[in-house]
Short mmCIF file of C-alpha atoms in Angstrom, two decimals:
data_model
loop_
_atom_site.label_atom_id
_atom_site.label_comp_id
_atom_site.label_asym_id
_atom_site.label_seq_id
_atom_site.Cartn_x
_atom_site.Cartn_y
_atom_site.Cartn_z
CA UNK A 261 -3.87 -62.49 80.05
CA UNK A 262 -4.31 -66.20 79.14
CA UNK A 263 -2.70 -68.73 81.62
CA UNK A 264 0.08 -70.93 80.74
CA UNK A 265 -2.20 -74.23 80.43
CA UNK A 266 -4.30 -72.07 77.70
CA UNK A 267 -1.15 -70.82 75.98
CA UNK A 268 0.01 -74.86 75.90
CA UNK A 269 -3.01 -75.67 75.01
CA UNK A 270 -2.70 -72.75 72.01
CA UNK A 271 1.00 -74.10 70.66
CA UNK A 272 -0.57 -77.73 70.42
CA UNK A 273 -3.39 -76.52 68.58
CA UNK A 274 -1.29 -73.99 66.30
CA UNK A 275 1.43 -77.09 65.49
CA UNK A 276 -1.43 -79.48 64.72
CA UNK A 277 -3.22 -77.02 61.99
CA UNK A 278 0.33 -76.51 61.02
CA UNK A 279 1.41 -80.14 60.16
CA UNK A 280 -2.35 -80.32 58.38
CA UNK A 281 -1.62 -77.12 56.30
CA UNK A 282 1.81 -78.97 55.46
CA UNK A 283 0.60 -82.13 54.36
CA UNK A 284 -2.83 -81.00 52.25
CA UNK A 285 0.40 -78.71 50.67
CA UNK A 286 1.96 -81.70 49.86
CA UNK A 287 -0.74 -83.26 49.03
CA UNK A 288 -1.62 -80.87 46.05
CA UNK A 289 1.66 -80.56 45.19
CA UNK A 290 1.99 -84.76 44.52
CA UNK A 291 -1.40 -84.31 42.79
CA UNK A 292 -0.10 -81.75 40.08
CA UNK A 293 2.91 -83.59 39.59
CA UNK A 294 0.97 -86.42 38.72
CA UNK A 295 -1.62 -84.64 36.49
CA UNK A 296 1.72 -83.14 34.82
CA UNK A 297 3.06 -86.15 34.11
CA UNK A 298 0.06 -88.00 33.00
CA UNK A 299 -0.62 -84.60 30.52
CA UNK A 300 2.61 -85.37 29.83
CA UNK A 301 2.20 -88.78 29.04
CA UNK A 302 -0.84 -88.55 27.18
CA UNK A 303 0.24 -85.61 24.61
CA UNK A 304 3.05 -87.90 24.05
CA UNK A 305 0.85 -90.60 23.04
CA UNK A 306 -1.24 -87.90 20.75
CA UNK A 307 1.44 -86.77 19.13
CA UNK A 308 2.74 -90.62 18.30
CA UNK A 309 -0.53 -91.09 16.78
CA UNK A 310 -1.24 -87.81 15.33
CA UNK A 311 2.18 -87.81 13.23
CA UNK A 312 1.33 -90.78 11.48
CA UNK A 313 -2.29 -89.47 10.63
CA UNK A 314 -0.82 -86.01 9.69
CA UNK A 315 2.25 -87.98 7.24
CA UNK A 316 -0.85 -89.92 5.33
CA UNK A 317 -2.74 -86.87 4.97
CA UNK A 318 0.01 -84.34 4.20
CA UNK A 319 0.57 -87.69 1.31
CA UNK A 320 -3.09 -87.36 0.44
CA UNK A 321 -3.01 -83.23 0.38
CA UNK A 322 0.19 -83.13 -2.57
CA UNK A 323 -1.90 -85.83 -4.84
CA UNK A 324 -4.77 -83.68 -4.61
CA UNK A 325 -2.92 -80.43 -5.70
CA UNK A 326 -0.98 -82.13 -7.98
CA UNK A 327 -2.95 -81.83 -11.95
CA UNK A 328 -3.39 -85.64 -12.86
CA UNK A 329 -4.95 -85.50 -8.63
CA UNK A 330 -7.40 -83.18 -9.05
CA UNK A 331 -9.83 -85.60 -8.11
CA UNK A 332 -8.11 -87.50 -5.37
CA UNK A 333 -9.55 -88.98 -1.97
CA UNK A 334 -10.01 -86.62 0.45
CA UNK A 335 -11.18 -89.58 3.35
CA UNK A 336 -7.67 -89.16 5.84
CA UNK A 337 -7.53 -85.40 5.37
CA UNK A 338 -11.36 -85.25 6.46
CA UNK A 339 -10.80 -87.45 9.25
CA UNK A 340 -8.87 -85.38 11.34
CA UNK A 341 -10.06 -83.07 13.81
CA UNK A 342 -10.50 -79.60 12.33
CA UNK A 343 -7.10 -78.44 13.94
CA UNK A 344 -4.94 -81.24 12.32
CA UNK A 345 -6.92 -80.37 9.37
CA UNK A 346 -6.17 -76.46 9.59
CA UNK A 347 -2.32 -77.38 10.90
CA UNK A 348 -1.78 -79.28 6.95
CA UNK A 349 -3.48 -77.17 5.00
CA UNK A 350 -1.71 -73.95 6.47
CA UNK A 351 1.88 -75.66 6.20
CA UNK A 352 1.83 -75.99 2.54
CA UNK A 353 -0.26 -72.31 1.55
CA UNK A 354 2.33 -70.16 1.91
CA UNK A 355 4.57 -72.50 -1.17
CA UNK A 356 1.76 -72.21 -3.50
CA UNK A 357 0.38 -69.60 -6.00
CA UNK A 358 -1.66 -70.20 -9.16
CA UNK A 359 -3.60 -73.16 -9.78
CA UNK A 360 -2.21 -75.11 -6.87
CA UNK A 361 -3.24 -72.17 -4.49
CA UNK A 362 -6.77 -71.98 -6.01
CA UNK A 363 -7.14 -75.87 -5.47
CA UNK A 364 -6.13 -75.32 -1.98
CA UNK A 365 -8.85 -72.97 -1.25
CA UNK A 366 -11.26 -75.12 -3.09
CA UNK A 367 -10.45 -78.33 -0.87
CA UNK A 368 -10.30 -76.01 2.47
CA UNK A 369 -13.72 -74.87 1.45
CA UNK A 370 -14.78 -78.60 0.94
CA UNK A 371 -13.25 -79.88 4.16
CA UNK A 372 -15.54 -77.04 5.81
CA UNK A 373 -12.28 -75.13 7.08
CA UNK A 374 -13.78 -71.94 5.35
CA UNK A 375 -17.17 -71.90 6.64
CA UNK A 376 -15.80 -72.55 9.91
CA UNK A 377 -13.47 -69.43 9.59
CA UNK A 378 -16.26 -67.05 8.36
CA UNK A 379 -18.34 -67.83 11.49
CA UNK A 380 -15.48 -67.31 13.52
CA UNK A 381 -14.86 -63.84 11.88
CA UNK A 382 -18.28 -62.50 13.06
CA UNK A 383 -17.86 -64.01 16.97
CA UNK A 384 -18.20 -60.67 19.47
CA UNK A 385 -14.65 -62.28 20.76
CA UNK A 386 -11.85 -60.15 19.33
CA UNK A 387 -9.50 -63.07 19.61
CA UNK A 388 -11.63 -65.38 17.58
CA UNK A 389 -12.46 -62.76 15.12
CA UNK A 390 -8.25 -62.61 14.46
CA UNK A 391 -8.07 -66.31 14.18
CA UNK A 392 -10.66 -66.52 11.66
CA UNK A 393 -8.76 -63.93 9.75
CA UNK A 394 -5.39 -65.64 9.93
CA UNK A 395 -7.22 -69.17 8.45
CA UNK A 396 -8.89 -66.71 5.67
CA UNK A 397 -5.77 -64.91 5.19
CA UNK A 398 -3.18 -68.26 4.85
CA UNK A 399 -6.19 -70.37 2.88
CA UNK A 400 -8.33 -68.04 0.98
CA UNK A 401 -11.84 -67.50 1.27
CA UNK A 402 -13.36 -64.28 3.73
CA UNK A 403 -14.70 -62.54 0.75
CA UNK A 404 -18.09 -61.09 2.73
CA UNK A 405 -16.69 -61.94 6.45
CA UNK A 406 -12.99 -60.37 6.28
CA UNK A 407 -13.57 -56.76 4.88
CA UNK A 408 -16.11 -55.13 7.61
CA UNK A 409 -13.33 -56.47 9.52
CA UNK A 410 -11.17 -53.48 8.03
CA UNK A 411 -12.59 -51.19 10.76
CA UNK A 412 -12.92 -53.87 13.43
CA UNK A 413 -12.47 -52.52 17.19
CA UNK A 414 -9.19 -54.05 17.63
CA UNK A 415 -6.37 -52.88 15.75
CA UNK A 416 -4.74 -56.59 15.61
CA UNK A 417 -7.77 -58.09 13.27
CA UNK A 418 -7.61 -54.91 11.38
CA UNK A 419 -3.96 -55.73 11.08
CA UNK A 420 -4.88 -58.67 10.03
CA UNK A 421 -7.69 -57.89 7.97
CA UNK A 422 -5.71 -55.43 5.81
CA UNK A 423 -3.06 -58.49 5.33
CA UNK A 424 -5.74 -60.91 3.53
CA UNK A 425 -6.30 -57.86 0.84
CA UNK A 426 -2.71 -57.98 -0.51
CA UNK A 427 -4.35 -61.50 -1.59
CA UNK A 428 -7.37 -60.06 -2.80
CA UNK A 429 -6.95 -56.92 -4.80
CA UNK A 430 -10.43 -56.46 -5.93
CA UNK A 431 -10.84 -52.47 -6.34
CA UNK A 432 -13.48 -52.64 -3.26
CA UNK A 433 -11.14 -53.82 -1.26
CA UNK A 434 -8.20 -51.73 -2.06
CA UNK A 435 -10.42 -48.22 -1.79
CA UNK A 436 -11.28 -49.84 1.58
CA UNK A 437 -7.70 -49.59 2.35
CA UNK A 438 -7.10 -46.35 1.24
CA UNK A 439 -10.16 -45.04 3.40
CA UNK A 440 -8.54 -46.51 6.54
CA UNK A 441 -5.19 -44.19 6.21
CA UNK A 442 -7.52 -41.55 7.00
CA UNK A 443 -8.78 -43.32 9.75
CA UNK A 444 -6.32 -45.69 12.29
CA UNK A 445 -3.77 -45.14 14.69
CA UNK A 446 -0.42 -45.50 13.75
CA UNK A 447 0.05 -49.26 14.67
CA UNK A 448 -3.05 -49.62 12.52
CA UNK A 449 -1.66 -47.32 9.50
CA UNK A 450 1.30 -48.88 9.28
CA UNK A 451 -0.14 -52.38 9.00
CA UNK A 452 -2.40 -50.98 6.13
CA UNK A 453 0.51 -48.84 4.50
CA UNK A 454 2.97 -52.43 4.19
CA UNK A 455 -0.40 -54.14 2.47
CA UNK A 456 -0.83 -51.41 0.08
CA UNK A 457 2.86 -51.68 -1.11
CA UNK A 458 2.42 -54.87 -1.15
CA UNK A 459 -0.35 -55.25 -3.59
CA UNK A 460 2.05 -52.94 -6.01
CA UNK A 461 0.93 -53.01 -9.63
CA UNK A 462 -2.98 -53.61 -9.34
CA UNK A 463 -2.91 -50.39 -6.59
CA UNK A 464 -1.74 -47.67 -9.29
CA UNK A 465 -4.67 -46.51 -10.81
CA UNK A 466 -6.50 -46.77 -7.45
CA UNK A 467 -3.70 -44.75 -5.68
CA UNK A 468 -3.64 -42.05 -8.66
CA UNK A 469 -7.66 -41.53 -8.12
CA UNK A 470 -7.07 -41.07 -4.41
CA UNK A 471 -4.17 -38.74 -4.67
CA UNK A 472 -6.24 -36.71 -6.78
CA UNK A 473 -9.45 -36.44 -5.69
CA UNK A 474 -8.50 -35.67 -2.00
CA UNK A 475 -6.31 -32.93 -0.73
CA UNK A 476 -4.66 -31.88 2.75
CA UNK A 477 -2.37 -33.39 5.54
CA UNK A 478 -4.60 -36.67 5.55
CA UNK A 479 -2.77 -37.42 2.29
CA UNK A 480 0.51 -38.23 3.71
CA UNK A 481 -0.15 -41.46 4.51
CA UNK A 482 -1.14 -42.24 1.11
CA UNK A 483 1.77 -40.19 -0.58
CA UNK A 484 4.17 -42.90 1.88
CA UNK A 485 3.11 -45.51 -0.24
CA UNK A 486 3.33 -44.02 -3.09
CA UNK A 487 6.70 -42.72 -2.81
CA UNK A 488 7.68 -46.65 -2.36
CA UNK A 489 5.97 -47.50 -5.40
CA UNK A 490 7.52 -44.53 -7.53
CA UNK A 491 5.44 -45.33 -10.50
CA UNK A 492 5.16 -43.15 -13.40
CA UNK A 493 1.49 -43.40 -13.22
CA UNK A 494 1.48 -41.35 -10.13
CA UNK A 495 3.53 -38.49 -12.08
CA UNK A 496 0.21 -36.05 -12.51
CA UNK A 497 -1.09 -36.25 -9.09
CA UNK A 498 2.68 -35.69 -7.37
CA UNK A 499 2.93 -32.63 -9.71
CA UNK A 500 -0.12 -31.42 -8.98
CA UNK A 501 0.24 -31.69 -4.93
CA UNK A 502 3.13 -29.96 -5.04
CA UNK A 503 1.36 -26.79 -4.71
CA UNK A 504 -0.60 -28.27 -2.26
CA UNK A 505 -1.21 -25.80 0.81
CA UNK A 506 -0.50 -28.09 3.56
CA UNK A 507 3.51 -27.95 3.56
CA UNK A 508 4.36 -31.36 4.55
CA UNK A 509 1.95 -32.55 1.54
CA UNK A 510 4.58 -30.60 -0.95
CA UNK A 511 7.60 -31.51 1.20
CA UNK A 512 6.34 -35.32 0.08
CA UNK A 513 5.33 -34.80 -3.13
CA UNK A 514 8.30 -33.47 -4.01
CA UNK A 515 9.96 -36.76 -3.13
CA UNK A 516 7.52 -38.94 -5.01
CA UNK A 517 8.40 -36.48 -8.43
CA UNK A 518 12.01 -36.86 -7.57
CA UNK A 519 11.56 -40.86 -7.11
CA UNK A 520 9.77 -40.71 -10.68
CA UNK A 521 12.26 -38.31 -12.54
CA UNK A 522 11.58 -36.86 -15.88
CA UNK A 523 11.31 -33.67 -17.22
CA UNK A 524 8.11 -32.04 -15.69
CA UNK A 525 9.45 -33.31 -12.45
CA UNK A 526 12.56 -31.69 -12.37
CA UNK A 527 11.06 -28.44 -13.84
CA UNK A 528 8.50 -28.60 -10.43
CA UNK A 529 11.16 -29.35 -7.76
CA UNK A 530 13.81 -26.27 -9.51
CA UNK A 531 10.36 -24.16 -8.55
CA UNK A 532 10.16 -25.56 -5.06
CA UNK A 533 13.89 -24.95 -4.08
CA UNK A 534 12.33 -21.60 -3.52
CA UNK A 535 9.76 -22.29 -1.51
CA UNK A 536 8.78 -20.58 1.85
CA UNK A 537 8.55 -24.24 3.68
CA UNK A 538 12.27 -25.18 4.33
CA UNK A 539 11.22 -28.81 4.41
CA UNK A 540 9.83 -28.33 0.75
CA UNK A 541 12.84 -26.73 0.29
CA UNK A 542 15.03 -29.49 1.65
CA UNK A 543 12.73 -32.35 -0.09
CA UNK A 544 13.25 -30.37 -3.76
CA UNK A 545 16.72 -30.42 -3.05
CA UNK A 546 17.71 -34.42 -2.37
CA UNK A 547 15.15 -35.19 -4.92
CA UNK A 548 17.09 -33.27 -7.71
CA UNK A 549 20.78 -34.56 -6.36
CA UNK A 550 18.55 -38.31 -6.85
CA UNK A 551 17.71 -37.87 -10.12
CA UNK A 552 21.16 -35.94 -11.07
CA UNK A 553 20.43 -33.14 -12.53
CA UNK A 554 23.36 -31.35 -13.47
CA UNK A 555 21.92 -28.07 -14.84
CA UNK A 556 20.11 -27.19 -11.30
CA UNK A 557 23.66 -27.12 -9.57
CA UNK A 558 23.68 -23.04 -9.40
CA UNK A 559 20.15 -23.01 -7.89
CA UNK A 560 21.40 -25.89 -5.52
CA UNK A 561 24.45 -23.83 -4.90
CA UNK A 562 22.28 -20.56 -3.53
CA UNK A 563 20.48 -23.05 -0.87
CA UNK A 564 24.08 -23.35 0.53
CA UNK A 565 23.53 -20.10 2.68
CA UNK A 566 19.82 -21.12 3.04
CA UNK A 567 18.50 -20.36 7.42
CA UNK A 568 17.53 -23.94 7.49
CA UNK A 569 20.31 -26.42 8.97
CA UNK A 570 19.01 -29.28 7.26
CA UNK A 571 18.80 -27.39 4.10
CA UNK A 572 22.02 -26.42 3.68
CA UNK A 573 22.76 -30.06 3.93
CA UNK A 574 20.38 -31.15 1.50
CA UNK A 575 21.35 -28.82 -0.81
CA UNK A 576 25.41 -29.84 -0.26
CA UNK A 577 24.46 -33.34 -0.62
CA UNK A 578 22.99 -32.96 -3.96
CA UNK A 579 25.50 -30.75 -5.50
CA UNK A 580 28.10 -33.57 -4.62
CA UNK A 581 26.06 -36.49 -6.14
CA UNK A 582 26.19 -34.32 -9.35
CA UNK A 583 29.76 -34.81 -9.97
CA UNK A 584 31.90 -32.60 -11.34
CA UNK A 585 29.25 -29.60 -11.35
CA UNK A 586 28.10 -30.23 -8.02
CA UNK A 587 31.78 -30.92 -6.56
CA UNK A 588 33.27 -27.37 -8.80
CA UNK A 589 30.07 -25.43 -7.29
CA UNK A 590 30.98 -26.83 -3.87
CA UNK A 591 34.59 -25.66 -4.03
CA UNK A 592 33.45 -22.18 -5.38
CA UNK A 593 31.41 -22.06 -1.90
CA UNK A 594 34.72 -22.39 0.40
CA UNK A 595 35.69 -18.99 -0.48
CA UNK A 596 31.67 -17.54 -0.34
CA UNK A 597 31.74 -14.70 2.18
CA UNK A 598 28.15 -16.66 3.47
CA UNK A 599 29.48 -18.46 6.81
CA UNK A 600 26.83 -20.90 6.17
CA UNK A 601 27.71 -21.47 2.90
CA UNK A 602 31.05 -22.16 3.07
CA UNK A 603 30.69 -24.30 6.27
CA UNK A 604 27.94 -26.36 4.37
CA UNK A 605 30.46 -26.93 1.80
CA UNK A 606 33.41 -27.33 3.87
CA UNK A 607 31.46 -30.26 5.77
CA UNK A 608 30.65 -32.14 2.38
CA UNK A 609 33.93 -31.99 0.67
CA UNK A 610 35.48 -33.33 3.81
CA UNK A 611 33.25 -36.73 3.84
CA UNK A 612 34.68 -39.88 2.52
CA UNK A 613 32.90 -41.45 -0.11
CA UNK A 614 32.02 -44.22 2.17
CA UNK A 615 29.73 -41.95 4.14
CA UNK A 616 27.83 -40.51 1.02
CA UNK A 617 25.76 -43.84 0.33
CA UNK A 618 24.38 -43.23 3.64
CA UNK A 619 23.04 -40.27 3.45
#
């Protein structure tokens, strides 16, 4: 064991690297604070003299989008650095639409904002990629750079990439859409799905193609947006799918006819009420009671005693938003020897009205 001279000559030692430890802390610490506050100073002083810069230009910007401006100065817009430049153009973009978007692009493209986004669309960095998207996307341009970006790696550029075609509609792009329901996750899908609707009238004729060419539970996707659209233009292909094999392919279809209406429609969906898929079943069901039709309220009325819970439900829920047929067939049911039947209806008549929008 040491003696007690070496273990006093230990504590001295131990105290002195001690106090040194506690003073280089201190020392780094007084060192950040002043870095900080210099930062701190500094942006300050940026910002001062950025605002002014940035007032002028956002001046200069509305006389060049303005008709009689067409052919304005460009010289303080040009003059900033490329992320004052990128921070004026983007503020206004989202306001504008016609000729005052299309001037927008032009002068983004003359600035050299574009370019600079295309190159950063093709950098191996996923993060760069996305921000060259988002500039394409709020400014135009990205016609060759943005699409292969559709099946990029990372499912936040093709996010992102499937935003910048609600802008840009051409049919290539939109079939490049459709192809990707097939293909991403469901982050991804969704992303693509809320572009699609999006794009609304110029994707009909496109959608109708691709719900009629393909066939099987890959369709879904695809029959989701077009259920939001609910365009008569997609009348033939929901008809036709709903004798589709996969079951939750007619369970949708059904929906889309019933979000259409009209004639052939309701003649498919009185055929699918008896259908050996009780989803199908229950889908043929709410989509008659939304398009009211009144003369399907006895077939309606035998799906009160169906097996299938959610059925039976449908099927009550129909027959009341038919009125007085529904209601009268509904009434007729309390008596029904069918347990289920008369439970279904006892259950329905007993709702307050208030409760029927929701359902």
């Amino acid at each position: 064991m040491p003696c007690s001279g070496e273990q006093a000559v230990l504590a001295v030692v131990g105290t002195h690297l001690l106090s040194q430890l506690v003073a280089l802390a201190g020392g780094v610490f007084l060192v950040g604070l002043v870095l900080f506050l210099c930062h701190g100073a500094w942006s300050g002083a940026a910002t001062r003299r950025n605002a002014a810069r940035i007032a002028e230009s956002q001046a200069e910007l509305q006389l060049a989008l303005d008709e009689e401006g067409s052919h304005a100065d460009h010289r303080r817009l040009a003059a900033l650095p490329r992320r004052l430049r990128i921070y004026v153009l983007a503020a206004v973009a989202p306001s504008l639409a016609g000729a005052h978007r299309q001037r927008l692009t032009a002068l983004a493209a003359e600035l050299g904002v574009l370019a600079w986004a295309d190159a950063k669309c093709r950098s191996h960095l996923w993060w760069r990629r996305l921000h060259g998207v988002r500039v394409c996307t709020l400014l135009g341009g990205g016609a060759t750079s943005v699409p292969p970006l559709l099946g990029d790696r990372r499912p936040e550029v093709r996010a992102q990439a499937a935003q910048w075609v609600v802008d840009h509609h051409e049919e290539q792009f939109i079939d490049l859409l459709l192809r990707r329901l097939d293909l991403d996750d469901d982050s991804s899908r969704f992303a693509v799905q809320d572009s699609l609707i999006r794009i609304g009238q110029p994707l009909l004729d496109r959608l109708a193609l691709h719900l009629s060419v393909r066939s099987g539970p890959s369709l879904a996707p695809a029959l989701e947006v077009a259920v939001a659209l609910a365009d008569p233009v997609l009348l033939p292909a929901a008809l036709s799918l709903c004798h589709e094999d996969a079951r939750e392919i007619r369970a949708l279809a059904a929906e889309l006819a019933g979000a259409i209406g009209g004639s052939a429609a309701v003649e498919v969906l009185v055929e699918l009420l008896e259908d050996d898929a009780p989803e199908v079943r229950a889908a043929a069901a709410r989509a008659l009671g939304r398009v009211q039709h009144w003369p399907s309220a006895a077939a309606l009325a035998r799906l009160l005693g169906d097996q299938s819970w959610d059925v039976r439900m449908q099927a009550a829920v129909a027959l009341r938003s038919l009125g007085s047929p529904g209601i009268l067939s509904l009434r007729r049911a309390l008596s029904a020897s069918d347990v289920f039947a008369a439970d279904a209806a006892r259950h329905m008549l007993d709702l307050p009205e208030s409760a029927m929008r929701t359902l």
